[in-house]
PDB file of C-alpha atoms in Angstrom:
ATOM      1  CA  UNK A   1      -4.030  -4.058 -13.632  1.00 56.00           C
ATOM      2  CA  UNK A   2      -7.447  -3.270 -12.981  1.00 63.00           C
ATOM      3  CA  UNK A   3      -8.773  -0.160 -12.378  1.00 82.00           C
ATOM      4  CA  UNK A   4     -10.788   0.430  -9.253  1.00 90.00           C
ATOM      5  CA  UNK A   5     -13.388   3.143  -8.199  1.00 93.00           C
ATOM      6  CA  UNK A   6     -14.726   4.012  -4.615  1.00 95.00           C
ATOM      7  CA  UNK A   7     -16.740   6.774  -2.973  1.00 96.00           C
ATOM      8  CA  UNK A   8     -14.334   9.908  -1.863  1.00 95.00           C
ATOM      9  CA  UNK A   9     -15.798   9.514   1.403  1.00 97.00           C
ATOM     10  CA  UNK A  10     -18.094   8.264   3.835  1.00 97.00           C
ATOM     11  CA  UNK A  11     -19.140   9.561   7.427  1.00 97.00           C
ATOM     12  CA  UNK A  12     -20.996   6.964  10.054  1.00 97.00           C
ATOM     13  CA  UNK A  13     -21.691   6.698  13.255  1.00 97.00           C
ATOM     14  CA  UNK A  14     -20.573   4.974  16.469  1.00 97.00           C
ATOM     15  CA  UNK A  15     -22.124   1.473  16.229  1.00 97.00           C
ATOM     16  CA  UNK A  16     -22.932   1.133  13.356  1.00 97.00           C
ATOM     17  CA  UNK A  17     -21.638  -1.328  10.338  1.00 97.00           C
ATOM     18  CA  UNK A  18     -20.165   0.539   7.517  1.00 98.00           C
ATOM     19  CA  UNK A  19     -20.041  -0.926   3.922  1.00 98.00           C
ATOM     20  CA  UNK A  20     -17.886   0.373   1.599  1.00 97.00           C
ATOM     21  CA  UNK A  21     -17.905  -0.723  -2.534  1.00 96.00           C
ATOM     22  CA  UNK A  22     -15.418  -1.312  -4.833  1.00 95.00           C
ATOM     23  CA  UNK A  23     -15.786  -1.642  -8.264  1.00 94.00           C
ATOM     24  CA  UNK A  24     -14.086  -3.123 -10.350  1.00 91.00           C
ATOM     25  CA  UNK A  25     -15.653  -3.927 -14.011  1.00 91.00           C
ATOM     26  CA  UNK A  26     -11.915  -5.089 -15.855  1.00 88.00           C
ATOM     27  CA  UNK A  27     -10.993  -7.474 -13.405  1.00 88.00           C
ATOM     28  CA  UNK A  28      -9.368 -10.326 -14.724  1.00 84.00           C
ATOM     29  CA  UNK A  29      -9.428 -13.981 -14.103  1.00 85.00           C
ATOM     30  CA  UNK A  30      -6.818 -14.448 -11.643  1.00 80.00           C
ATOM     31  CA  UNK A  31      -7.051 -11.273  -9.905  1.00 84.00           C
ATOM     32  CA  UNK A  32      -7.677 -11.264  -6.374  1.00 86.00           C
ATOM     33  CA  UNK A  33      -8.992  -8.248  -4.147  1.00 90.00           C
ATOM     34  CA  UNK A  34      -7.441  -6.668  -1.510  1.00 90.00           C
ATOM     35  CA  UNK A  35      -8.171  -3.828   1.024  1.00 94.00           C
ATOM     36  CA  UNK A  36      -5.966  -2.029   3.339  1.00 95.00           C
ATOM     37  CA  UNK A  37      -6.578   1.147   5.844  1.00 97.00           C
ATOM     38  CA  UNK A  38      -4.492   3.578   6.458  1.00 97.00           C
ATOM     39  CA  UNK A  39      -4.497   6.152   9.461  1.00 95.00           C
ATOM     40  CA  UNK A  40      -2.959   9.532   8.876  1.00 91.00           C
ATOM     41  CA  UNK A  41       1.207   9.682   9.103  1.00 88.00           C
ATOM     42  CA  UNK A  42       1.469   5.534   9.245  1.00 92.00           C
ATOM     43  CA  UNK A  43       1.921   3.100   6.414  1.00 93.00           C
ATOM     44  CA  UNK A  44      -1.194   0.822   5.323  1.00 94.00           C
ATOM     45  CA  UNK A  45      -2.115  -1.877   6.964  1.00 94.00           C
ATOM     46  CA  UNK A  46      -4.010  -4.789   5.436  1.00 92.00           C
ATOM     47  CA  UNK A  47      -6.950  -5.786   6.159  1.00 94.00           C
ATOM     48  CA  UNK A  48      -8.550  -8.359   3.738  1.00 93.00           C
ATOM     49  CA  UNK A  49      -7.780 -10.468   0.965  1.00 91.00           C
ATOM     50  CA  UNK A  50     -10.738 -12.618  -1.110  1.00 91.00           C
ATOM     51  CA  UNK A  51     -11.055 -13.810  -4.650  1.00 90.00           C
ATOM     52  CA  UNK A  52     -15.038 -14.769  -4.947  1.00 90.00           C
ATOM     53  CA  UNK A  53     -18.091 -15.559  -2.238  1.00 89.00           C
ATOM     54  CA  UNK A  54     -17.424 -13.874   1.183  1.00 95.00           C
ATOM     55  CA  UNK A  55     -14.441 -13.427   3.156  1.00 94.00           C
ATOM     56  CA  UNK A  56     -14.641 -13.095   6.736  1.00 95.00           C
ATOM     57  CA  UNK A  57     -11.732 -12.426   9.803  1.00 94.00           C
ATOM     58  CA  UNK A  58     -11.714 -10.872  12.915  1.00 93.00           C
ATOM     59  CA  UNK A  59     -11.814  -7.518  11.778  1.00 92.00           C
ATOM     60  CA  UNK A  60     -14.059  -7.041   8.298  1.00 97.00           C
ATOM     61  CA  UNK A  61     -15.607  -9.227   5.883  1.00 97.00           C
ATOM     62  CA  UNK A  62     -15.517  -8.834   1.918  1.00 97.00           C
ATOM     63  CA  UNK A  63     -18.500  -9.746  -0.360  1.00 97.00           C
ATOM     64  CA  UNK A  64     -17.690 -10.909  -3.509  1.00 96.00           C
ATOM     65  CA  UNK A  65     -20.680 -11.170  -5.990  1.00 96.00           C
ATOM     66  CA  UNK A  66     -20.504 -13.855  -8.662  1.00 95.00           C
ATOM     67  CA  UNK A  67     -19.152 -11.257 -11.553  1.00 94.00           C
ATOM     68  CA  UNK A  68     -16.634 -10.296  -9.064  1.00 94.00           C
ATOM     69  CA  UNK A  69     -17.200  -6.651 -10.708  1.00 94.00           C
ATOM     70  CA  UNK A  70     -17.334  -5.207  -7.648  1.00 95.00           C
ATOM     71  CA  UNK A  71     -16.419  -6.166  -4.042  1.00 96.00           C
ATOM     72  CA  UNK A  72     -18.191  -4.464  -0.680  1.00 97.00           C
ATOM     73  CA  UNK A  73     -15.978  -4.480   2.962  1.00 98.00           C
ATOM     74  CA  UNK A  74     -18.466  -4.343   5.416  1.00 98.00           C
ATOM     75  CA  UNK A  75     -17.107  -3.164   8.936  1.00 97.00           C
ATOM     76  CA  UNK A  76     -18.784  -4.472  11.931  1.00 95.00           C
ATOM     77  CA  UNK A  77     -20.045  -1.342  14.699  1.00 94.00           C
ATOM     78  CA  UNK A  78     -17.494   0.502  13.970  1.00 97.00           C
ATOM     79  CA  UNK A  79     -16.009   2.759  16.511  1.00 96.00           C
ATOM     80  CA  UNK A  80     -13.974   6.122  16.414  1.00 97.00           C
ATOM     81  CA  UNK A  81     -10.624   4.857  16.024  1.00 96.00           C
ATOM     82  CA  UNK A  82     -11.723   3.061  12.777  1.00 97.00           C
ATOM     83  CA  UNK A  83     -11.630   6.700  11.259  1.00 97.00           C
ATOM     84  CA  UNK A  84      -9.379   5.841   8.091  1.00 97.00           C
ATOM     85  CA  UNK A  85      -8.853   5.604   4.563  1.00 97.00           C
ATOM     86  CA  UNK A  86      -9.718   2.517   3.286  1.00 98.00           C
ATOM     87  CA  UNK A  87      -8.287   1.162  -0.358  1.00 95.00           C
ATOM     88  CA  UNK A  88      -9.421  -1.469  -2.384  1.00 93.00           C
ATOM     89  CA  UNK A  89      -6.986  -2.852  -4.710  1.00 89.00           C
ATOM     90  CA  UNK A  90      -6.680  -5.843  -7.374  1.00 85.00           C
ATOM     91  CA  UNK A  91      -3.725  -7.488  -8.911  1.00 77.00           C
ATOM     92  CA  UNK A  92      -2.859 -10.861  -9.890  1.00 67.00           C
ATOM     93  CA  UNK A  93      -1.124 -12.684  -7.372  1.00 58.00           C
ATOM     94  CA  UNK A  94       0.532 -14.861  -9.356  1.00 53.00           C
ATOM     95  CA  UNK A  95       2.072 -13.442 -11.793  1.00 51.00           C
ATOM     96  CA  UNK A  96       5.326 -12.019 -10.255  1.00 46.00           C
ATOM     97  CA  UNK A  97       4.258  -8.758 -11.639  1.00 46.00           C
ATOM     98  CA  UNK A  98       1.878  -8.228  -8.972  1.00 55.00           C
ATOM     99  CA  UNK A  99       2.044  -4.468  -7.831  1.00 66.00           C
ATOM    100  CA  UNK A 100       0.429  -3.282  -4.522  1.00 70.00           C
ATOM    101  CA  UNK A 101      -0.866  -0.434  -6.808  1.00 76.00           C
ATOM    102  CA  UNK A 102      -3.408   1.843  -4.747  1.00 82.00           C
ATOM    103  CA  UNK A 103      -6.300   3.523  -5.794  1.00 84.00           C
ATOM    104  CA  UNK A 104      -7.543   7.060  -4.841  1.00 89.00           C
ATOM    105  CA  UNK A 105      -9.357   5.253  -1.245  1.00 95.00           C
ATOM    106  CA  UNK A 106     -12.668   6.100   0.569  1.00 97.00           C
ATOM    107  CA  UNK A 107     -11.917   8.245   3.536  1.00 97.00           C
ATOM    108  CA  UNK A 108     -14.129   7.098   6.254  1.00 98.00           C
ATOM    109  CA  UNK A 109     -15.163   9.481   9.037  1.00 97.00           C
ATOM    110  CA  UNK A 110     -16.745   7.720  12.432  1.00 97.00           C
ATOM    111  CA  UNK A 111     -18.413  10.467  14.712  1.00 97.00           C
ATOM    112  CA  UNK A 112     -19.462  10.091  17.967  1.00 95.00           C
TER     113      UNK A 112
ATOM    114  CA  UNK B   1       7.703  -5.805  16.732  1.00 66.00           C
ATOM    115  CA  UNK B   2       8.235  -3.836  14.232  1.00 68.00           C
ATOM    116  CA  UNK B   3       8.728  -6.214  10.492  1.00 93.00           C
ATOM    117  CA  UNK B   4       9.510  -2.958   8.394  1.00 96.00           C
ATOM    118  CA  UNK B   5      11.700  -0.603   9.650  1.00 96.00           C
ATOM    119  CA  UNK B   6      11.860   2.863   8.094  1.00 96.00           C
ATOM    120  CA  UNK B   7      14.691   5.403   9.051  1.00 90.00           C
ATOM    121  CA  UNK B   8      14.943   8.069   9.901  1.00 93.00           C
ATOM    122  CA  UNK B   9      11.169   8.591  10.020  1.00 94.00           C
ATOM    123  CA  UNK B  10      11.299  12.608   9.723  1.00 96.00           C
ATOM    124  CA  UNK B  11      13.722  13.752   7.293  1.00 97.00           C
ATOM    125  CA  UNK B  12      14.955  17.589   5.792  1.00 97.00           C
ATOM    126  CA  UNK B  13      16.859  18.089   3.366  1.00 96.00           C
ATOM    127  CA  UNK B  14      18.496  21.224   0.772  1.00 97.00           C
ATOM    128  CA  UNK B  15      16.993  22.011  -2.538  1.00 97.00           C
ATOM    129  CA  UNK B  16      19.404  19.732  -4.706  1.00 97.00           C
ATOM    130  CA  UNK B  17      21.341  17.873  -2.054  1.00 97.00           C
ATOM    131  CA  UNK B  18      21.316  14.061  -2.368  1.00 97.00           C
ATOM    132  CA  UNK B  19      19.158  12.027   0.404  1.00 97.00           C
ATOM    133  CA  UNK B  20      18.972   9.049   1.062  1.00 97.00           C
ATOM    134  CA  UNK B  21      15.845   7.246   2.617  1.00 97.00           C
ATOM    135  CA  UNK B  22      16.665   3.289   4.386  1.00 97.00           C
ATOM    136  CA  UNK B  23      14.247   0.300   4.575  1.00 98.00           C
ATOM    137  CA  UNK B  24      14.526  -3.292   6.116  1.00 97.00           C
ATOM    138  CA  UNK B  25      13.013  -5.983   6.808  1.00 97.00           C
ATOM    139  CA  UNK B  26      12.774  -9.122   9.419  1.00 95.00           C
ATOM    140  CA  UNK B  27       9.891 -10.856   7.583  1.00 93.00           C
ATOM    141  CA  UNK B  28      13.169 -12.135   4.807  1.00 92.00           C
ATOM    142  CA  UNK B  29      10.284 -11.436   1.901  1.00 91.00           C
ATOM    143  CA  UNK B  30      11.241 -11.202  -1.353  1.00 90.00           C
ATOM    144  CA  UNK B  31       9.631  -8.292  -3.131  1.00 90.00           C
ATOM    145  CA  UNK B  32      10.183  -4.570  -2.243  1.00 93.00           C
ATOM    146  CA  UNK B  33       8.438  -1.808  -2.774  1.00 93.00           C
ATOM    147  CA  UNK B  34       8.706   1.815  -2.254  1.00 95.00           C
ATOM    148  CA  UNK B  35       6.009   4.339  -2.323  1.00 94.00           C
ATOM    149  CA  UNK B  36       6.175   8.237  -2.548  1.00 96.00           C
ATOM    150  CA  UNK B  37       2.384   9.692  -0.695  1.00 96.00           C
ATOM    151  CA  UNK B  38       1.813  12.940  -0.698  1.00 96.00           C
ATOM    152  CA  UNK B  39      -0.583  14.985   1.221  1.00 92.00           C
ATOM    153  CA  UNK B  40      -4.529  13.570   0.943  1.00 90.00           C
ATOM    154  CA  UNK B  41      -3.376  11.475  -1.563  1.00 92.00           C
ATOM    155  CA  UNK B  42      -3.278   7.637  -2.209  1.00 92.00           C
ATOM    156  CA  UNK B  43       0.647   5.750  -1.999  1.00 92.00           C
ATOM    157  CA  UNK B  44       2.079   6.039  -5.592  1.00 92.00           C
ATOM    158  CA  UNK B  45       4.202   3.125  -6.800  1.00 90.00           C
ATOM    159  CA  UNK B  46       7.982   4.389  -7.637  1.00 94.00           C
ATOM    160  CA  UNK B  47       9.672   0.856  -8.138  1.00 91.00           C
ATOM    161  CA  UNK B  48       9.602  -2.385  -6.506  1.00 91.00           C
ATOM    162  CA  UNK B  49      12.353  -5.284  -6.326  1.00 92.00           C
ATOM    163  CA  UNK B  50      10.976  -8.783  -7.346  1.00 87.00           C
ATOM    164  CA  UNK B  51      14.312 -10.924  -5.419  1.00 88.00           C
ATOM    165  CA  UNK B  52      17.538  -8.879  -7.056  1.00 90.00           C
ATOM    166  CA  UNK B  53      14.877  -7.830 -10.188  1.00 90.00           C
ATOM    167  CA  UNK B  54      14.672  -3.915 -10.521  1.00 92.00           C
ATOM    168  CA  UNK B  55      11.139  -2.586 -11.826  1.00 89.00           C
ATOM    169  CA  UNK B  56      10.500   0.305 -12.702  1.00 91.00           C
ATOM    170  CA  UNK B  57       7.603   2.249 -12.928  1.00 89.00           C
ATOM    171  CA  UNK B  58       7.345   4.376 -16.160  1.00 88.00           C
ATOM    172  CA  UNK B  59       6.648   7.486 -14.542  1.00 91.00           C
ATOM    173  CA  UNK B  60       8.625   7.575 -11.686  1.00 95.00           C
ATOM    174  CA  UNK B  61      11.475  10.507 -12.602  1.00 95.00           C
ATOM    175  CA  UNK B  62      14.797   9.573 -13.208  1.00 95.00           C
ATOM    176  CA  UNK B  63      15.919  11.779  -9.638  1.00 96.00           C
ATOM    177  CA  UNK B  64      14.763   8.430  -8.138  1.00 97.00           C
ATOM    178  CA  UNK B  65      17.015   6.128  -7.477  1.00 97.00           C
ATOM    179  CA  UNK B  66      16.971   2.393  -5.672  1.00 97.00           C
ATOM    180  CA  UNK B  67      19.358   0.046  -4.315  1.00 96.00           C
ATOM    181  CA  UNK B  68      18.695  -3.380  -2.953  1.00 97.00           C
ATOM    182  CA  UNK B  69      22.190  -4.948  -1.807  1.00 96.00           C
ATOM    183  CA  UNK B  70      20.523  -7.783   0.090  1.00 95.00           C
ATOM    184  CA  UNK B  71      17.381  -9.026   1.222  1.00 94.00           C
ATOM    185  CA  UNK B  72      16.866  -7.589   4.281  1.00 96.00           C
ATOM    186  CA  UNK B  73      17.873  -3.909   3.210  1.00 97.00           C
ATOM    187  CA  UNK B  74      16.284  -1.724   0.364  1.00 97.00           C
ATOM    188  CA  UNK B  75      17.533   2.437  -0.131  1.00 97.00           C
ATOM    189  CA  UNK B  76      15.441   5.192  -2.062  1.00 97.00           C
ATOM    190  CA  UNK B  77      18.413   7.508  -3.332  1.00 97.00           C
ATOM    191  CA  UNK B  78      16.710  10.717  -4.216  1.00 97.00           C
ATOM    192  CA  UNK B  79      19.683  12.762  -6.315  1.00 97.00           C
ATOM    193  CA  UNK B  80      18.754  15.954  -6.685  1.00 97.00           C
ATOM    194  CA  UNK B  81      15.397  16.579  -4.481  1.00 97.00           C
ATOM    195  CA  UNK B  82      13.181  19.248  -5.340  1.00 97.00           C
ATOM    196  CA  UNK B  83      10.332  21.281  -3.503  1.00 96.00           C
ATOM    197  CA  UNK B  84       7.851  18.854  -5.098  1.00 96.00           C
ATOM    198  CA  UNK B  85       9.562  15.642  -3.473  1.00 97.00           C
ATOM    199  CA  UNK B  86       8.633  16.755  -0.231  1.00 97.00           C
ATOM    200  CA  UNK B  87       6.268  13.753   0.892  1.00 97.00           C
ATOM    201  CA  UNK B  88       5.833  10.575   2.776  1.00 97.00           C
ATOM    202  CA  UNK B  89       7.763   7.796   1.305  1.00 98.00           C
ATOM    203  CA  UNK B  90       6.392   4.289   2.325  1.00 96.00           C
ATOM    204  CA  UNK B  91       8.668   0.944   2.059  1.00 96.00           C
ATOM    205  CA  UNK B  92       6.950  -1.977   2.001  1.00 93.00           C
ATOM    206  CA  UNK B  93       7.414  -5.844   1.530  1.00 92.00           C
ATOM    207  CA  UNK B  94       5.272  -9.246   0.619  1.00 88.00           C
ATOM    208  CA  UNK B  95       6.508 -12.562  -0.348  1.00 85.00           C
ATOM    209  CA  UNK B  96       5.448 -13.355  -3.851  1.00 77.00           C
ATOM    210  CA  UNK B  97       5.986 -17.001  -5.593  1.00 70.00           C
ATOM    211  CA  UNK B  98       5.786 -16.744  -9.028  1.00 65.00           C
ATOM    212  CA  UNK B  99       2.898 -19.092 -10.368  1.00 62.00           C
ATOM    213  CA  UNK B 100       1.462 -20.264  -6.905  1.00 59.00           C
ATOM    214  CA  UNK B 101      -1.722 -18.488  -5.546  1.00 54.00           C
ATOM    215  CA  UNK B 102      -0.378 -17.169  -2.078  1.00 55.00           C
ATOM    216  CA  UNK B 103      -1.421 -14.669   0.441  1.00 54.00           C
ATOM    217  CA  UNK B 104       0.080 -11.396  -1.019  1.00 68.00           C
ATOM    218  CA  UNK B 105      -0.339  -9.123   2.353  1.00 82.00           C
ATOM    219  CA  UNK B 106       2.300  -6.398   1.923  1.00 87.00           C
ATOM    220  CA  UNK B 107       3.548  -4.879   5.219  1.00 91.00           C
ATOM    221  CA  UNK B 108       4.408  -1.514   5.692  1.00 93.00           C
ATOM    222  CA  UNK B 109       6.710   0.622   7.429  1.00 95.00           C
ATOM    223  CA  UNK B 110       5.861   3.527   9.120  1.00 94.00           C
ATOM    224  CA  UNK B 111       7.017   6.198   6.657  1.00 96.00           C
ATOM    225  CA  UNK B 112      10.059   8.516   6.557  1.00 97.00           C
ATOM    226  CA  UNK B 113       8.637  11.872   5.829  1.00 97.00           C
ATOM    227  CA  UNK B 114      10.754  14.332   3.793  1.00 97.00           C
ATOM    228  CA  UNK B 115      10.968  17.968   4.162  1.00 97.00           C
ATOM    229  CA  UNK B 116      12.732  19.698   1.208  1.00 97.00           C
ATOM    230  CA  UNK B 117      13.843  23.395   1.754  1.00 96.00           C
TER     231      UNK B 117
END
């Protein structure tokens, strides 16, 4: 599985859109990229899922560049109660070994 | 309503005395995982079922223990639990089809956090 590497942390403000990077230089062929947030004392929740180009729902959207080396969740005005850790992952959907295997996470801090 | 359902979610236990954590599911996927998280630190993999298929991971101490005797259910055995178990252990469950490219959302429970003393 690939490895993946994120900034510890990250503080923002009220408002504003928050982009957090992934990277991800070992990422095979049929991996696909997934992030999830997690508030303290619940289980993650997922957010996103996107294998190239951009990825967009109702609550993020992922950017994929074309080396898919690295992937960027971008977090429209974000507001206090999106204080969370956020984890990238990437695993191969498709090869019935796919583990939800978590990386260390950027902890995102929204102040007022 | 709640898909995963994690009991008890607050759980204490002796040094050394057998626990037992639980974990269903309404969603009837067929892969489950379980997840030990300790404090400011990310969900570690223990094992996951793939249908009735055990996997293990390779460091996950032999104290663990699973048991999946149907779909829906899913039990972390923890034999002998020491001061260093104490954490948050996370169940969790997607639905996985070997060899066709499908959404691969796992959904989590809430957590059954275990106090060892």
């Amino acid at each position: 599985l690939a490895k993946t590497t994120q900034p510890i942390s990250m503080d923002s403000y009220e408002g504003q859109e928050v982009n957090i990077t992934c990277s991800h230089n070992n990422i095979a062929t049929n991996d696909y990229i997934t992030w999830y947030q997690q508030f303290p004392s619940q289980g993650p929740r997922f957010i996103i899922q996107g294998y190239k180009t951009k990825v967009t729902n109702e609550v993020a959207s992922l950017f994929i560049p074309a080396d898919r080396k690295s992937s960027t969740l971008s977090l429209p005005r974000v507001s206090l109660s999106d204080t969370a850790v956020y984890y990238c992952l990437v695993g191969d959907v498709n090869t019935g070994g796919f583990k939800t295997i978590f990386g260390a996470g950027t902890r995102l801090f929204v102040k007022a | 309503d709640a898909m995963v359902i994690q009991n008890p979610r607050y759980q204490v236990t002796q040094f050394g005395k057998p626990v037992t954590l639980s974990c269903s599911q309404t969603l009837n996927h067929n892969v489950m995982y379980w997840y030990q998280q300790k404090s400011s630190q990310a969900p570690k993999l223990l094992f996951h079922y793939y249908d009735k298929d055990f996997n293990n991971e390779a460091d996950t101490p032999d104290n663990f223990q699973s048991r999946r005797p149907n779909t829906s259910f899913c039990f972390l055995d923890i034999r002998s639990p020491g001061l260093g178990d104490a954490a948050m252990y996370l169940c969790a469950t997607s639905r996985l089809l070997k060899g066709s490219p499908v959404e691969t959302e796992a959904f989590f429970g809430q957590g059954t956090r275990l106090t060892v003393v």
